CSV table of C-alpha atoms and ligand atoms in Angstrom, one decimal:
chain,number,residue,atom,x,y,z
A,1166,MET,CA,-0.4,0.2,-0.2
A,1167,ARG,CA,1.4,3.3,-1.0
A,1168,ILE,CA,1.0,6.0,1.2
A,1169,ALA,CA,1.2,9.5,-0.2
A,1170,VAL,CA,2.2,11.8,2.6
A,1171,PRO,CA,3.5,15.8,2.4
A,1172,ASN,CA,6.9,16.4,1.4
A,1173,LYS,CA,7.4,19.8,2.9
A,1174,GLY,CA,5.7,22.2,4.9
A,1175,ARG,CA,4.0,22.6,7.5
A,1176,LEU,CA,2.3,19.6,7.7
A,1177,HIS,CA,5.1,17.1,6.9
A,1178,GLU,CA,6.7,17.4,10.5
A,1179,PRO,CA,3.4,15.9,12.4
A,1180,THR,CA,2.5,13.6,9.5
A,1181,VAL,CA,5.8,11.4,10.3
A,1182,LYS,CA,5.7,11.8,13.6
A,1183,LEU,CA,2.2,10.5,13.4
A,1184,LEU,CA,3.5,7.6,10.7
A,1185,GLU,CA,6.1,6.5,13.0
A,1186,ARG,CA,3.5,6.3,16.5
A,1187,ALA,CA,1.6,4.5,14.4
A,1188,GLY,CA,3.9,2.2,13.6
A,1189,LEU,CA,5.6,3.5,10.7
A,1190,ARG,CA,8.5,4.1,10.6
A,1191,ILE,CA,9.6,5.9,7.5
A,1192,GLU,CA,13.2,4.4,6.5
A,1193,ASN,CA,15.8,4.9,3.8
A,1194,GLY,CA,13.8,8.9,3.5
A,1195,ALA,CA,16.3,11.3,2.8
A,1196,ASP,CA,16.1,15.2,2.2
A,1197,ARG,CA,13.3,15.8,-2.0
A,1198,LYS,CA,13.3,11.8,-2.2
A,1199,LEU,CA,10.2,11.0,-3.6
A,1200,TYR,CA,9.5,7.7,-2.6
A,1201,ALA,CA,11.1,5.8,0.9
A,1202,GLU,CA,10.3,2.3,2.7
A,1203,THR,CA,8.7,2.5,6.6
A,1204,VAL,CA,9.2,-0.7,8.1
A,1205,ASP,CA,6.3,-2.0,7.7
A,1206,PRO,CA,7.3,-4.3,3.7
A,1207,ASP,CA,3.3,-3.6,2.8
A,1208,VAL,CA,3.2,-0.3,3.1
A,1209,THR,CA,5.7,2.6,0.8
A,1210,VAL,CA,6.1,6.7,1.1
A,1211,LEU,CA,4.7,8.6,-1.9
A,1212,PHE,CA,5.9,12.3,-1.2
A,1213,ALA,CA,3.4,15.0,-2.3
A,1214,ARG,CA,3.1,18.9,-2.5
A,1215,ALA,CA,-0.2,19.5,0.3
A,1216,ALA,CA,-1.4,19.9,-2.3
A,1217,ASP,CA,-1.6,17.7,-4.9
A,1218,ILE,CA,-2.0,14.4,-2.6
A,1219,PRO,CA,-6.2,14.4,-3.3
A,1220,GLU,CA,-5.3,14.2,-6.6
A,1221,TYR,CA,-2.7,10.9,-6.2
A,1222,VAL,CA,-5.4,9.2,-4.2
A,1223,ALA,CA,-8.3,10.3,-7.1
A,1224,ASP,CA,-5.6,8.7,-10.1
A,1225,GLY,CA,-5.1,5.6,-7.6
A,1226,ALA,CA,-0.9,6.8,-7.3
A,1227,ALA,CA,-1.6,6.4,-3.6
A,1228,ALA,CA,-4.4,4.2,-1.7
A,1229,VAL,CA,-5.0,6.5,1.6
A,1230,GLY,CA,-3.7,10.5,1.4
A,1231,ILE,CA,-2.6,11.7,5.0
A,1232,THR,CA,-3.8,16.3,3.5
A,1233,GLY,CA,-6.0,19.0,4.8
A,1234,LEU,CA,-9.3,19.1,4.1
A,1235,ASP,CA,-9.6,22.4,2.5
A,1236,GLN,CA,-7.1,21.1,-0.2
A,1237,GLU,CA,-9.3,17.9,-0.8
A,1238,ARG,CA,-12.1,20.2,-1.4
A,1239,GLU,CA,-10.1,21.9,-3.6
A,1240,SER,CA,-9.5,19.9,-6.1
A,1241,GLY,CA,-12.7,18.8,-6.6
A,1242,THR,CA,-12.0,15.0,-6.4
A,1243,ASP,CA,-14.7,13.6,-3.8
A,1244,LEU,CA,-12.6,11.2,-1.8
A,1245,ASP,CA,-14.1,9.1,1.3
A,1246,GLU,CA,-13.1,10.9,4.7
A,1247,LEU,CA,-11.4,8.3,7.1
A,1248,VAL,CA,-10.0,9.8,10.1
A,1249,ASP,CA,-9.9,13.2,11.4
A,1250,LEU,CA,-5.9,13.0,12.1
A,1251,GLU,CA,-6.7,16.1,15.0
A,1252,PHE,CA,-3.6,18.5,13.4
A,1253,GLY,CA,-3.3,21.4,11.2
A,1254,GLN,CA,-6.6,22.8,12.6
A,1255,CYS,CA,-6.9,26.6,10.7
A,1256,ARG,CA,-9.8,28.1,8.9
A,1257,LEU,CA,-11.0,29.7,5.7
A,1258,VAL,CA,-12.3,32.8,5.9
A,1259,LEU,CA,-13.4,35.8,4.3
A,1260,ALA,CA,-12.0,38.8,5.4
A,1261,ALA,CA,-11.4,42.4,4.1
A,1262,PRO,CA,-10.2,45.7,5.2
A,1263,GLU,CA,-10.5,46.3,9.0
A,1264,ASP,CA,-11.3,49.5,8.0
A,1265,GLY,CA,-13.0,49.7,4.6
A,1266,GLU,CA,-16.8,49.1,4.2
A,1267,ILE,CA,-16.8,46.0,3.5
A,1268,THR,CA,-18.7,44.1,6.9
A,1269,GLU,CA,-20.3,41.4,4.5
A,1270,PRO,CA,-20.3,38.9,2.1
A,1271,ALA,CA,-23.4,40.6,-0.2
A,1272,GLN,CA,-21.8,43.4,-0.4
A,1273,LEU,CA,-19.3,41.7,-2.8
A,1274,ALA,CA,-21.2,41.4,-5.1
A,1275,GLY,CA,-19.6,42.6,-8.5
A,1276,LYS,CA,-16.9,42.7,-6.1
A,1277,THR,CA,-13.3,40.4,-6.3
A,1278,VAL,CA,-12.1,38.7,-3.9
A,1279,ALA,CA,-8.0,37.7,-4.1
A,1280,THR,CA,-7.4,33.3,-3.1
A,1281,GLU,CA,-5.2,30.7,-3.4
A,1282,PHE,CA,-8.9,28.6,-3.1
A,1283,PRO,CA,-11.0,29.8,-6.6
A,1284,ARG,CA,-12.9,26.4,-6.9
A,1285,ILE,CA,-13.9,26.6,-2.2
A,1286,THR,CA,-14.7,29.9,-2.5
A,1287,ARG,CA,-16.5,30.3,-6.2
A,1288,GLU,CA,-19.4,27.3,-4.7
A,1289,TYR,CA,-19.6,30.3,-1.4
A,1290,PHE,CA,-20.6,32.9,-3.6
A,1291,ASP,CA,-22.6,30.2,-5.7
A,1292,GLU,CA,-24.4,28.9,-3.3
A,1293,GLN,CA,-25.6,32.5,-1.8
A,1294,GLY,CA,-26.5,33.7,-4.8
A,1295,ILE,CA,-23.6,36.4,-4.8
A,1296,ASP,CA,-21.6,37.7,-8.0
A,1297,THR,CA,-18.6,37.8,-7.4
A,1298,ASP,CA,-15.5,38.3,-9.2
A,1299,ILE,CA,-12.3,35.9,-8.1
A,1300,VAL,CA,-8.5,35.9,-8.4
A,1301,GLU,CA,-6.7,33.0,-8.2
A,1302,VAL,CA,-3.0,33.5,-6.3
A,1303,THR,CA,-0.8,31.3,-5.9
A,1304,GLY,CA,0.4,32.9,-1.2
A,1305,ALA,CA,0.5,36.8,0.5
A,1306,THR,CA,-2.7,36.9,-0.2
A,1307,GLU,CA,-3.1,38.9,2.0
A,1308,LEU,CA,-1.2,41.9,0.5
A,1309,THR,CA,-3.9,42.3,-2.8
A,1310,PRO,CA,-6.4,44.0,-1.0
A,1311,HIS,CA,-4.0,47.1,-0.4
A,1312,VAL,CA,-3.2,47.7,-3.3
A,1313,GLU,CA,-6.0,47.1,-4.9
A,1314,MET,CA,-6.0,44.0,-6.1
A,1315,ALA,CA,-9.4,43.1,-5.1
A,1316,ASP,CA,-11.7,43.8,-2.1
A,1317,ALA,CA,-11.8,40.6,-0.2
A,1318,ILE,CA,-9.2,37.4,0.1
A,1319,VAL,CA,-10.9,34.3,0.8
A,1320,ASP,CA,-7.3,33.1,2.6
A,1321,ILE,CA,-6.0,30.4,5.9
A,1322,THR,CA,-5.9,31.2,9.0
A,1323,SER,CA,-5.2,30.4,12.7
A,1324,THR,CA,-4.1,32.1,15.1
A,1325,GLY,CA,-5.2,35.7,13.0
A,1326,THR,CA,-1.4,36.6,14.0
A,1327,THR,CA,-1.7,37.8,9.9
A,1328,LEU,CA,-5.3,39.2,9.4
A,1329,ALA,CA,-4.7,41.6,12.0
A,1330,VAL,CA,-0.7,42.5,11.1
A,1331,ASN,CA,-2.1,42.9,7.8
A,1332,ARG,CA,-5.8,44.6,9.0
A,1333,LEU,CA,-7.7,42.6,7.5
A,1334,ALA,CA,-11.0,41.6,9.9
A,1335,ILE,CA,-12.9,38.1,9.3
A,1336,ILE,CA,-16.2,38.9,7.2
A,1337,ASP,CA,-17.6,35.2,7.2
A,1338,GLU,CA,-16.1,31.6,7.7
A,1339,VAL,CA,-16.3,29.5,5.0
A,1340,LEU,CA,-14.4,25.8,6.0
A,1341,GLN,CA,-13.1,24.4,9.3
A,1342,SER,CA,-10.0,22.3,8.3
A,1343,SER,CA,-8.0,19.6,9.5
A,1344,VAL,CA,-5.7,17.2,8.5
A,1345,ARG,CA,-8.0,13.9,7.3
A,1346,LEU,CA,-6.3,10.2,6.3
A,1347,PHE,CA,-8.0,10.1,2.7
A,1348,ALA,CA,-9.5,6.9,0.4
A,1349,ARG,CA,-11.4,6.3,-2.9
A,1350,PRO,CA,-14.1,4.8,-2.3
A,1351,GLU,CA,-13.9,1.5,-3.7
A,1352,THR,CA,-10.1,0.8,-1.6
A,1353,ALA,CA,-11.6,2.2,2.2
A,1354,ASP,CA,-12.3,-1.1,2.9
A,1355,ASP,CA,-9.4,-2.8,1.7
A,1356,ASP,CA,-8.1,-4.7,4.9
A,1357,LYS,CA,-4.7,-2.8,5.1
A,1358,VAL,CA,-5.8,0.6,4.3
A,1359,GLN,CA,-8.9,0.2,7.7
A,1360,GLN,CA,-5.2,-2.2,9.6
A,1361,LEU,CA,-3.7,1.6,9.5
A,1362,MET,CA,-7.3,3.7,10.4
A,1363,THR,CA,-7.2,1.2,13.4
A,1364,ALA,CA,-3.7,2.3,13.5
A,1365,PHE,CA,-4.2,6.0,13.5
A,1366,GLU,CA,-6.6,6.0,16.1
A,1367,SER,CA,-5.6,4.2,18.6
A,1368,VAL,CA,-2.4,6.8,18.8
A,1369,LEU,CA,-5.0,9.6,18.9
A,1370,ALA,CA,-7.0,7.1,21.8
A,1371,ALA,CA,-3.3,7.7,23.2
A,1372,ASP,CA,-2.7,11.3,23.1
A,1373,ASP,CA,-5.7,12.8,25.9
A,1374,LYS,CA,-4.3,10.0,28.1
A,1375,ARG,CA,-2.3,8.3,30.4
A,1376,TYR,CA,-0.8,6.0,32.4
A,1377,LEU,CA,0.3,5.6,36.3
A,1378,MET,CA,1.2,3.1,38.3
A,1379,MET,CA,1.4,3.3,42.0
A,1380,ASN,CA,2.6,0.9,45.1
A,1381,VAL,CA,-0.3,0.2,47.5
A,1382,ALA,CA,-0.7,-2.1,50.6
A,1383,SER,CA,-3.3,-4.1,51.0
A,1384,GLU,CA,-5.7,-2.6,53.2
A,1385,ASP,CA,-5.8,0.6,51.4
A,1386,LEU,CA,-6.9,-1.1,48.2
A,1387,GLU,CA,-10.1,-0.2,48.4
A,1388,ALA,CA,-10.0,3.6,49.1
A,1389,VAL,CA,-7.3,3.6,45.8
A,1390,LYS,CA,-9.8,2.1,43.7
A,1391,ASP,CA,-12.0,4.4,45.1
A,1392,VAL,CA,-10.4,7.4,43.6
A,1393,ILE,CA,-9.6,5.2,39.8
A,1394,PRO,CA,-12.1,6.5,37.4
A,1395,GLY,CA,-10.0,4.5,34.9
A,1396,LEU,CA,-10.8,2.9,32.5
A,1397,GLY,CA,-11.8,-0.6,32.5
A,1398,GLY,CA,-10.9,-0.4,36.0
A,1399,PRO,CA,-6.9,-0.9,37.4
A,1400,THR,CA,-4.6,-4.2,36.8
A,1401,VAL,CA,-4.5,-4.7,40.6
A,1402,MET,CA,-1.3,-7.5,40.6
A,1403,ASP,CA,1.1,-8.9,43.5
A,1404,VAL,CA,4.8,-7.2,44.4
A,1405,ALA,CA,7.7,-9.8,44.5
A,1406,GLY,CA,8.7,-9.3,47.9
A,1407,SER,CA,6.5,-7.1,49.8
A,1408,ASP,CA,3.2,-7.1,50.3
A,1409,ASP,CA,2.4,-4.1,49.3
A,1410,LEU,CA,0.3,-4.4,45.2
A,1411,ALA,CA,1.1,-2.7,42.1
A,1412,VAL,CA,-1.5,-0.1,40.5
A,1413,HIS,CA,-1.7,0.6,36.7
A,1414,VAL,CA,-4.9,2.6,35.5
A,1415,VAL,CA,-4.9,4.7,31.7
A,1416,VAL,CA,-6.9,7.7,32.9
A,1417,ASP,CA,-7.8,10.6,31.0
A,1418,GLU,CA,-5.0,13.1,31.4
A,1419,ARG,CA,-6.9,16.6,32.3
A,1420,GLU,CA,-7.8,14.5,35.0
A,1421,VAL,CA,-4.2,13.7,36.7
A,1422,PHE,CA,-3.3,16.5,39.1
A,1423,GLU,CA,-6.4,15.4,40.8
A,1424,ILE,CA,-6.3,12.0,41.3
A,1425,ILE,CA,-2.8,11.5,42.0
A,1426,ASN,CA,-3.8,14.2,44.9
A,1427,ASP,CA,-6.1,11.6,45.9
A,1428,LEU,CA,-4.4,8.9,45.7
A,1429,LYS,CA,-2.3,10.6,47.6
A,1430,ALA,CA,-4.7,10.9,50.2
A,1431,ALA,CA,-6.1,6.5,50.1
A,1432,GLY,CA,-2.7,5.8,50.5
A,1433,ALA,CA,-1.3,4.9,47.1
A,1434,THR,CA,2.2,5.7,46.6
A,1435,GLY,CA,5.8,5.9,44.4
A,1436,ILE,CA,3.2,7.1,41.3
A,1437,LEU,CA,4.6,6.7,38.1
A,1438,VAL,CA,2.9,8.9,35.2
A,1439,THR,CA,3.3,7.7,32.0
A,1440,GLU,CA,2.7,8.3,28.3
A,1441,ILE,CA,1.1,6.2,26.4
A,1442,GLU,CA,2.0,5.6,22.9
A,1443,ARG,CA,-1.1,3.9,21.6
A,1444,LEU,CA,-4.3,3.1,22.5
A,1445,VAL,CA,-6.4,-0.6,20.9
A,1446,GLU,CA,-9.4,-0.3,22.3
B,2879,LIG,N1,-1.4,28.7,9.9
B,2879,LIG,C1,-1.9,27.5,9.6
B,2879,LIG,N2,-2.5,27.2,10.8
B,2879,LIG,C2,-3.2,25.6,11.0
B,2879,LIG,N3,-2.7,25.0,9.1
B,2879,LIG,C3,-2.7,25.5,8.2
B,2879,LIG,C4,-2.6,26.6,8.1
B,2879,LIG,N4,-1.6,26.9,7.3
B,2879,LIG,C5,-1.8,26.6,6.4
B,2879,LIG,N5,-2.0,24.8,7.1
B,2879,LIG,C6,-2.7,23.9,6.3
B,2879,LIG,O1,-1.7,23.2,6.0
B,2879,LIG,C7,-1.8,23.1,5.0
B,2879,LIG,C8,-0.4,23.3,3.9
B,2879,LIG,O2,0.1,24.7,4.4
B,2879,LIG,P1,1.6,24.9,3.7
B,2879,LIG,O3,1.6,25.8,3.4
B,2879,LIG,O4,2.6,23.9,4.6
B,2879,LIG,O5,1.5,23.6,2.1
B,2879,LIG,P2,1.8,25.3,1.6
B,2879,LIG,O6,1.7,26.5,1.4
B,2879,LIG,O7,0.6,24.7,0.4
B,2879,LIG,O8,3.1,24.6,0.5
B,2879,LIG,P3,4.0,24.1,0.3
B,2879,LIG,O9,3.7,25.7,-0.8
B,2879,LIG,O10,5.5,25.1,1.0
B,2879,LIG,O11,4.5,23.7,-1.1
B,2879,LIG,C9,-3.2,24.1,4.5
B,2879,LIG,O12,-3.4,23.6,3.1
B,2879,LIG,C10,-3.9,23.5,5.4
B,2879,LIG,O13,-5.5,22.6,5.5
B,2880,LIG,O1,-3.6,32.6,11.4
B,2880,LIG,P1,-2.4,32.3,11.3
B,2880,LIG,O2,-1.3,31.9,12.6
B,2880,LIG,O3,-1.1,34.4,11.8
B,2880,LIG,O4,-1.7,31.2,10.1
B,2880,LIG,C1,-2.5,32.7,9.1
B,2880,LIG,C2,-0.9,32.0,7.7
B,2880,LIG,O5,-1.0,30.8,7.9
B,2880,LIG,C3,-0.2,30.3,6.3
B,2880,LIG,O6,1.0,30.9,5.9
B,2880,LIG,P2,2.2,30.1,6.2
B,2880,LIG,O7,2.5,31.0,7.0
B,2880,LIG,O8,1.0,28.3,5.7
B,2880,LIG,O9,2.7,31.0,4.7
B,2880,LIG,P3,2.7,31.2,3.3
B,2880,LIG,O10,2.2,31.7,3.0
B,2880,LIG,O11,4.0,30.3,2.3
B,2880,LIG,O12,2.2,29.0,2.9
B,2880,LIG,C4,-2.0,31.0,6.1
B,2880,LIG,O13,-1.6,31.1,4.1
B,2880,LIG,C5,-2.5,32.8,6.2
B,2880,LIG,O14,-1.8,33.1,5.9
B,2881,LIG,MG1,1.1,27.9,3.4
């Protein structure tokens, strides 16, 4: 199976890291290489531009692809979205100069909007029956309203810094995006694709969980169990050469702070908190 992965840009690193955590470490991957093997002999990686990945998948050059929802929508391919990989979160927004008169989409009838996403922008205005000229640019979109190239833009924002620096205000949200795993509808049910989905889901499930290990005297066990809201209850084991018990449990990351205090009060000692690589439920 071939997986299409962003070759550069902000999505490259987190995608490679995710593959690694999912058990698919890339081998023999050098800078500017287009193909790489993974530790699984059945899985190879094809490096492509984030914007081209939907097309690689639609064409069958890759069985699955990892890229932003914005790119899949813009490509016009109709791929199946298998897993939201929960990074690369951003919004495509319609924005216009802060101090200008444009404050709602309808005012853009007969005006010009610049964007790197002409298809999404066209659909957005068509749906609302607003007749707008769309100018395609390939970067620095935020500049165009200040050089009379456009009256507004449709562009990506996450922190909002770029819009603020360029004195642009959001008028409307066009799309919420994040990175997803995409496949052609015909291959979405293949065994290998399903295995990949399970692997990614197990990584995501582990992200907000922590593994707690502690020692507990047997007379304190019930009190300790009372404060543990864990996944499927704690695992309790004998500790060799001691009367203590070892208690292991998986808990939500946001509960860790409070639970540790409660566990100490209940008599737990030697409490260890570790991250979890993957969690297959
Ligand atoms: N500021 C941002 N915050 C979060 N995600 C973003 C942001 N900018 C872009 N993205 C996501 O990353 C994807 C790719 O953006 P990136 O800037 O890495 O690629 P690019 O600009 O197309 O790269 P290049 O032109 O170098 O090939 C976008 O389609 C979007 O899904
Ligand atoms: O809301 P913010 O956090 O400021 O992010 C928004 C900016 O991020 C992206 O650009 P990027 O940094 O990827 O540069 P690029 O134009 O070279 O792709 C996007 O095109 C915006 O310009
Ligand atoms: Mg970019």
